[in-house]
Short mmCIF file of C-alpha atoms in Angstrom, two decimals:
data_model
loop_
_atom_site.label_atom_id
_atom_site.label_comp_id
_atom_site.label_asym_id
_atom_site.label_seq_id
_atom_site.Cartn_x
_atom_site.Cartn_y
_atom_site.Cartn_z
CA MET B 1 63.69 44.86 28.43
CA MET B 2 60.80 47.48 28.77
CA PRO B 3 58.62 44.69 26.87
CA ILE B 4 59.38 42.30 29.33
CA ARG B 5 57.56 45.04 32.15
CA MET B 6 55.28 45.76 30.36
CA MET B 7 54.01 41.96 29.72
CA LEU B 8 55.14 41.56 33.43
CA MET B 9 52.43 44.26 35.15
CA LYS B 10 49.64 42.08 32.26
CA ARG B 11 49.79 39.54 33.72
CA ARG B 12 50.07 40.05 37.10
CA ARG B 13 46.60 41.86 36.26
CA ARG B 14 45.54 39.17 35.03
CA THR B 15 46.70 36.33 37.86
CA MET B 16 45.60 38.59 40.52
CA ARG B 17 42.16 38.82 39.41
CA ARG B 18 42.80 34.13 38.87
CA ALA B 19 43.72 34.82 42.81
CA ALA B 20 41.07 36.14 43.79
CA LEU B 21 38.42 34.06 42.64
CA ASP B 22 40.63 31.43 43.60
CA SER B 23 40.24 32.69 47.40
CA SER B 24 37.77 30.77 50.29
CA ASP B 25 35.09 32.20 52.03
CA ALA B 26 37.26 33.20 54.35
CA GLY B 27 39.62 35.45 51.72
CA GLN B 28 42.39 33.56 52.18
CA PRO B 29 44.02 32.65 48.40
CA ARG B 30 43.62 28.93 47.57
CA LEU B 31 47.25 27.24 47.91
CA ASP B 32 47.94 29.07 52.19
CA ILE B 33 47.09 24.53 52.31
CA TRP B 34 50.65 24.20 51.79
CA ALA B 35 52.81 24.48 54.81
CA ASP B 36 56.68 23.93 55.53
CA PRO B 37 57.04 19.93 55.12
CA LYS B 38 59.13 17.46 58.14
CA GLY B 39 62.18 15.73 57.66
CA GLU B 40 66.22 16.01 57.82
CA LEU B 41 67.68 17.54 54.59
CA ARG B 42 70.96 15.47 53.78
CA ILE B 43 73.47 16.55 51.56
CA GLY B 44 75.24 13.97 49.37
CA SER B 45 75.11 13.64 45.63
CA LEU B 46 72.27 16.07 45.74
CA ALA B 47 70.50 17.66 48.43
CA VAL B 48 67.55 14.88 49.92
CA ARG B 49 64.98 16.04 52.24
CA VAL B 50 64.69 12.60 54.38
CA ALA B 51 61.36 11.57 56.73
CA GLY B 52 60.68 8.10 58.52
CA GLU B 53 61.57 4.17 58.00
CA GLY B 54 60.29 1.61 55.81
CA ARG B 55 59.58 0.82 51.99
CA PRO B 56 60.37 3.86 49.60
CA THR B 57 58.24 6.57 48.06
CA LEU B 58 60.48 9.17 46.21
CA LEU B 59 59.10 12.34 45.35
CA LEU B 60 60.43 14.45 42.59
CA HIS B 61 59.63 17.78 42.09
CA GLY B 62 59.27 20.08 38.49
CA PHE B 63 61.20 22.26 37.17
CA MET B 64 62.67 25.07 39.22
CA GLY B 65 60.92 23.19 42.01
CA SER B 66 62.85 21.78 45.51
CA ASN B 67 62.33 18.96 47.99
CA ARG B 68 60.41 21.73 49.58
CA TYR B 69 57.28 21.79 47.17
CA TRP B 70 56.15 19.09 48.09
CA GLY B 71 54.92 20.23 51.28
CA ALA B 72 53.22 18.96 54.62
CA ALA B 73 50.78 17.12 53.41
CA TYR B 74 52.72 14.98 52.56
CA ASP B 75 54.04 14.17 55.71
CA ARG B 76 52.09 11.39 56.56
CA LEU B 77 53.95 8.68 53.56
CA ALA B 78 56.49 9.16 56.08
CA ASP B 79 53.86 7.37 58.84
CA ASP B 80 54.66 3.93 57.75
CA GLY B 81 57.12 4.84 55.54
CA LEU B 82 60.62 5.96 54.18
CA LEU B 83 59.66 10.06 52.33
CA LEU B 84 62.56 11.00 49.94
CA ALA B 85 62.62 14.26 48.16
CA PRO B 86 65.62 15.63 46.91
CA ASP B 87 66.20 18.50 44.69
CA LEU B 88 66.59 17.76 40.82
CA LEU B 89 70.47 18.14 39.93
CA GLY B 90 71.23 21.69 39.87
CA PHE B 91 68.10 23.02 41.82
CA GLY B 92 67.50 23.64 45.46
CA PHE B 93 70.61 23.34 47.18
CA SER B 94 71.42 20.12 45.19
CA ARG B 95 75.04 21.38 42.88
CA GLY B 96 75.52 20.93 39.28
CA PRO B 97 78.31 20.42 36.96
CA ASP B 98 78.74 23.03 35.10
CA ARG B 99 77.14 21.09 31.96
CA GLY B 100 74.98 18.28 31.55
CA TYR B 101 71.52 18.01 32.74
CA GLY B 102 69.71 15.09 30.45
CA PRO B 103 67.11 12.37 31.30
CA ASP B 104 70.55 10.66 32.24
CA ASP B 105 72.81 13.21 34.25
CA HIS B 106 69.89 13.44 36.59
CA GLY B 107 68.54 10.41 36.12
CA ASP B 108 72.19 9.12 37.81
CA ALA B 109 72.26 11.88 40.57
CA LEU B 110 68.84 10.48 41.59
CA VAL B 111 70.34 6.81 41.72
CA ARG B 112 73.48 7.63 43.48
CA SER B 113 71.47 9.62 46.11
CA VAL B 114 68.85 7.36 46.69
CA ALA B 115 72.06 4.35 46.95
CA GLU B 116 73.99 6.81 49.61
CA LEU B 117 70.99 6.51 52.15
CA GLY B 118 70.73 2.31 51.61
CA VAL B 119 67.77 2.51 49.65
CA GLY B 120 68.03 -0.47 46.98
CA SER B 121 65.37 -1.14 45.36
CA ASP B 122 61.03 -1.39 46.04
CA LEU B 123 60.92 1.88 44.93
CA LEU B 124 57.15 4.15 44.78
CA VAL B 125 58.49 7.34 42.23
CA VAL B 126 56.18 10.18 42.36
CA GLY B 127 57.31 12.88 39.70
CA HIS B 128 55.35 15.91 38.93
CA SER B 129 55.78 18.20 36.38
CA THR B 130 59.90 17.36 35.04
CA GLY B 131 60.45 15.26 37.70
CA ALA B 132 57.77 12.83 36.01
CA LEU B 133 59.25 12.37 33.26
CA LEU B 134 62.33 11.62 35.20
CA SER B 135 60.30 9.14 37.14
CA LEU B 136 59.46 7.71 33.93
CA TRP B 137 63.21 7.32 32.79
CA LEU B 138 64.09 5.24 35.84
CA ALA B 139 61.12 3.06 35.94
CA SER B 140 62.98 2.17 32.04
CA ARG B 141 66.41 2.17 32.71
CA TYR B 142 65.72 0.84 36.11
CA PRO B 143 62.75 -1.60 36.68
CA ASP B 144 64.63 -3.27 39.16
CA LYS B 145 64.89 -0.78 41.58
CA VAL B 146 60.60 0.49 41.04
CA ARG B 147 57.70 -1.03 41.73
CA ARG B 148 55.58 1.93 40.63
CA VAL B 149 55.95 5.64 39.52
CA VAL B 150 52.81 8.10 39.74
CA ALA B 151 53.32 11.02 37.22
CA ILE B 152 51.24 14.24 38.35
CA ALA B 153 51.12 16.49 35.32
CA PRO B 154 53.37 14.68 32.79
CA PRO B 155 54.68 17.03 29.96
CA LEU B 156 54.32 13.64 27.17
CA PHE B 157 54.45 14.93 23.53
CA ARG B 158 55.18 12.57 20.16
CA ASP B 159 58.01 14.46 19.36
CA PRO B 160 59.88 18.48 19.90
CA GLU B 161 57.85 20.18 17.78
CA HIS B 162 54.66 18.95 18.94
CA ALA B 163 56.52 19.64 22.53
CA ARG B 164 57.20 23.53 21.17
CA ARG B 165 53.85 23.48 20.04
CA GLN B 166 51.82 23.08 23.60
CA ILE B 167 54.48 25.20 24.57
CA ARG B 168 53.75 27.91 22.46
CA GLN B 169 49.69 28.01 23.81
CA LEU B 170 51.21 28.81 27.52
CA GLY B 171 51.60 32.71 26.52
CA ARG B 172 53.78 35.08 25.65
CA LEU B 173 55.98 35.66 28.66
CA GLU B 174 56.28 31.36 28.68
CA GLN B 175 57.11 32.10 25.38
CA LEU B 176 59.76 34.48 26.11
CA PHE B 177 60.95 32.48 29.14
CA ALA B 178 61.30 28.74 27.36
CA PHE B 179 62.39 29.25 23.76
CA GLN B 180 64.77 33.32 23.35
CA ASP B 181 67.47 32.31 25.52
CA TRP B 182 69.02 35.67 25.83
CA ALA B 183 65.90 36.90 27.63
CA ALA B 184 65.64 33.57 30.06
CA LYS B 185 69.50 34.21 29.96
CA ILE B 186 69.54 37.94 31.48
CA PHE B 187 66.69 37.01 34.00
CA CYS B 188 68.68 34.05 35.23
CA ARG B 189 72.52 35.29 35.67
CA HIS B 190 71.89 38.86 36.44
CA LEU B 191 68.30 38.38 39.45
CA CYS B 192 68.09 34.63 40.59
CA GLN B 193 71.70 34.54 40.56
CA LYS B 194 72.34 38.07 41.30
CA ARG B 195 68.80 39.15 43.44
CA PRO B 196 67.19 36.33 44.20
CA LYS B 197 64.59 38.14 46.44
CA LEU B 198 64.09 40.53 44.04
CA ALA B 199 63.66 37.52 40.94
CA ALA B 200 60.90 35.46 43.41
CA ARG B 201 59.30 38.90 43.49
CA LEU B 202 58.73 38.72 39.74
CA TYR B 203 57.89 35.05 39.54
CA GLY B 204 55.02 35.89 42.59
CA VAL B 205 53.36 38.25 39.60
CA ILE B 206 53.13 35.83 37.41
CA ARG B 207 51.75 32.86 39.85
CA PRO B 208 50.58 35.48 43.09
CA ASP B 209 49.00 32.42 44.63
CA LEU B 210 52.57 30.36 44.94
CA PRO B 211 53.70 30.45 48.60
CA GLU B 212 56.92 31.65 49.07
CA PRO B 213 58.95 29.91 49.57
CA ILE B 214 58.10 27.74 46.49
CA LEU B 215 59.09 31.49 45.01
CA GLU B 216 61.99 31.75 46.58
CA ASP B 217 63.44 28.39 45.61
CA ALA B 218 62.36 29.14 42.48
CA THR B 219 65.92 31.58 41.90
CA ARG B 220 67.75 28.50 43.01
CA HIS B 221 69.12 27.07 39.75
CA SER B 222 71.94 28.70 37.63
CA TRP B 223 71.52 29.18 33.98
CA THR B 224 72.58 26.05 32.89
CA SER B 225 70.67 23.86 34.91
CA TYR B 226 67.39 25.89 33.35
CA SER B 227 68.07 26.15 29.74
CA GLU B 228 69.90 22.39 29.75
CA THR B 229 66.77 20.32 31.70
CA ILE B 230 64.49 23.13 29.48
CA LYS B 231 65.81 21.70 26.04
CA ARG B 232 67.45 18.16 26.83
CA VAL B 233 64.68 16.59 29.42
CA ILE B 234 61.15 18.17 28.04
CA VAL B 235 61.34 19.97 24.61
CA ALA B 236 63.09 16.73 23.68
CA ALA B 237 60.26 15.38 23.77
CA GLU B 238 61.61 11.21 24.47
CA ALA B 239 59.81 10.27 27.72
CA ALA B 240 56.69 9.34 25.98
CA GLN B 241 59.15 6.16 24.75
CA TRP B 242 60.28 5.70 28.65
CA LEU B 243 56.84 5.71 29.33
CA ALA B 244 56.10 2.74 26.87
CA SER B 245 59.23 0.50 28.01
CA ALA B 246 58.28 0.76 31.66
CA THR B 247 57.11 -2.48 33.37
CA CYS B 248 56.18 -1.22 36.05
CA ASP B 249 52.19 0.40 36.33
CA VAL B 250 52.25 4.08 35.91
CA GLU B 251 49.25 6.37 36.77
CA LEU B 252 49.24 9.68 35.09
CA VAL B 253 47.46 12.10 36.46
CA ALA B 254 46.31 15.64 34.45
CA GLY B 255 43.89 18.14 35.43
CA THR B 256 41.23 19.33 32.68
CA ASP B 257 42.87 23.25 32.80
CA ASP B 258 46.51 22.06 32.83
CA ARG B 259 47.47 23.89 29.00
CA MET B 260 50.86 22.43 29.59
CA LEU B 261 49.27 18.95 28.59
CA ASP B 262 47.94 17.23 25.92
CA LEU B 263 45.53 15.31 27.50
CA ASP B 264 43.87 13.65 24.03
CA PHE B 265 47.94 12.57 23.86
CA LEU B 266 47.62 10.87 27.35
CA ARG B 267 44.55 9.47 26.23
CA GLU B 268 45.91 7.59 23.44
CA LEU B 269 49.50 7.22 25.65
CA SER B 270 47.04 4.83 28.27
CA GLY B 271 44.50 3.30 25.57
CA GLN B 272 48.20 1.84 24.24
CA HIS B 273 49.84 0.87 27.05
CA PRO B 274 47.90 -1.47 29.45
CA HIS B 275 50.96 -1.33 31.95
CA VAL B 276 49.07 2.49 32.02
CA THR B 277 46.24 4.52 34.13
CA LEU B 278 45.43 7.84 33.20
CA ARG B 279 42.88 10.10 36.13
CA ILE B 280 41.77 13.19 35.40
CA ILE B 281 41.48 15.95 38.06
CA PRO B 282 38.13 18.47 36.92
CA ASP B 283 39.00 21.91 36.80
CA GLY B 284 42.67 20.99 37.78
CA ASP B 285 45.63 22.73 36.61
CA HIS B 286 49.41 22.46 36.49
CA HIS B 287 49.90 22.88 40.23
CA LEU B 288 48.21 20.00 41.68
CA PRO B 289 50.33 18.81 44.40
CA LEU B 290 50.00 22.15 45.29
CA THR B 291 46.42 22.93 44.89
CA GLN B 292 45.26 19.29 45.03
CA PRO B 293 47.21 17.81 48.09
CA GLU B 294 44.51 14.97 48.43
CA LEU B 295 43.41 13.98 45.60
CA CYS B 296 47.26 13.77 44.93
CA LEU B 297 47.73 11.00 47.34
CA ALA B 298 44.78 9.08 47.01
CA ALA B 299 46.57 8.43 43.73
CA ILE B 300 49.57 7.76 45.02
CA ALA B 301 47.67 5.85 47.78
CA GLY B 302 46.52 3.75 44.81
CA GLU B 303 42.58 4.79 46.44
CA PRO B 304 39.79 4.85 44.03
CA ASN B 305 38.26 8.24 43.91
CA SER B 306 36.50 11.13 42.75
CA MET B 307 38.65 11.79 39.54
CA GLN B 308 37.45 10.67 36.61
CA THR B 309 39.79 7.40 35.09
CA GLU B 310 40.56 5.58 32.26
CA THR B 311 42.70 2.64 31.77
CA ALA B 312 43.32 0.67 28.18
CA VAL B 313 40.84 -1.00 26.50
#
């Protein structure tokens, strides 16, 4: 465990310097713009936060996230519509099976949970990271249910090797927990499940600027939901095919500083498919819904804004 501890210490020094540069003039971290969202948490096939009424917007969080990732800034989506923010299968307060966390498992659970709430179609699906991939799965498998997709920071890859190459660029710690099952398994079973408060503090070493509730919710998963979702949803790299087969309009939103993404590949995809638009956010990182909520909301609304927009020629 000593190498892990040393990497965490080095990462803390580096990320603390980065957080200091991102602080406002008042000395407050930029992610202090996050606040706890409103809504009622309903438990069915999945735990779903529900607010408002009208045309439905489905917000899908990313890997190791929860419905609270979509903070109070997104409450306005419930002002004139129905906001649905689930915890993905096996994450947050959504209990999951002992095994079975492939795209079909996640997607079918989403469809069931939405149906339980009386929503069968006309969904505007907004996903972040892993949630963005699942939003494309929904659009591909259930074209009659999805009216539009906004995929924020979507980790789309050509094939599994392309995915592995991109993840290797993130850093040694990310590689360790993505590809070395022994390390991730120890951390997950002995910290996330048995000592979640300590695990949340360690996550804070990696991202000291993330809000505490987001760090706490990052511990709410099982080893199986963690490991199978990485392998079967992200690294399996099938989402580019789902994007191609979708029939609704799809907007990809990506930050120029997001090392998880291959922007050239996203440009290639948007150039190939007339139903796909790519919006580039200068200086944006992987956590755009947290760091750039207004720009994300503008994309959700389909509004023109200061972001660079690229469409198929």
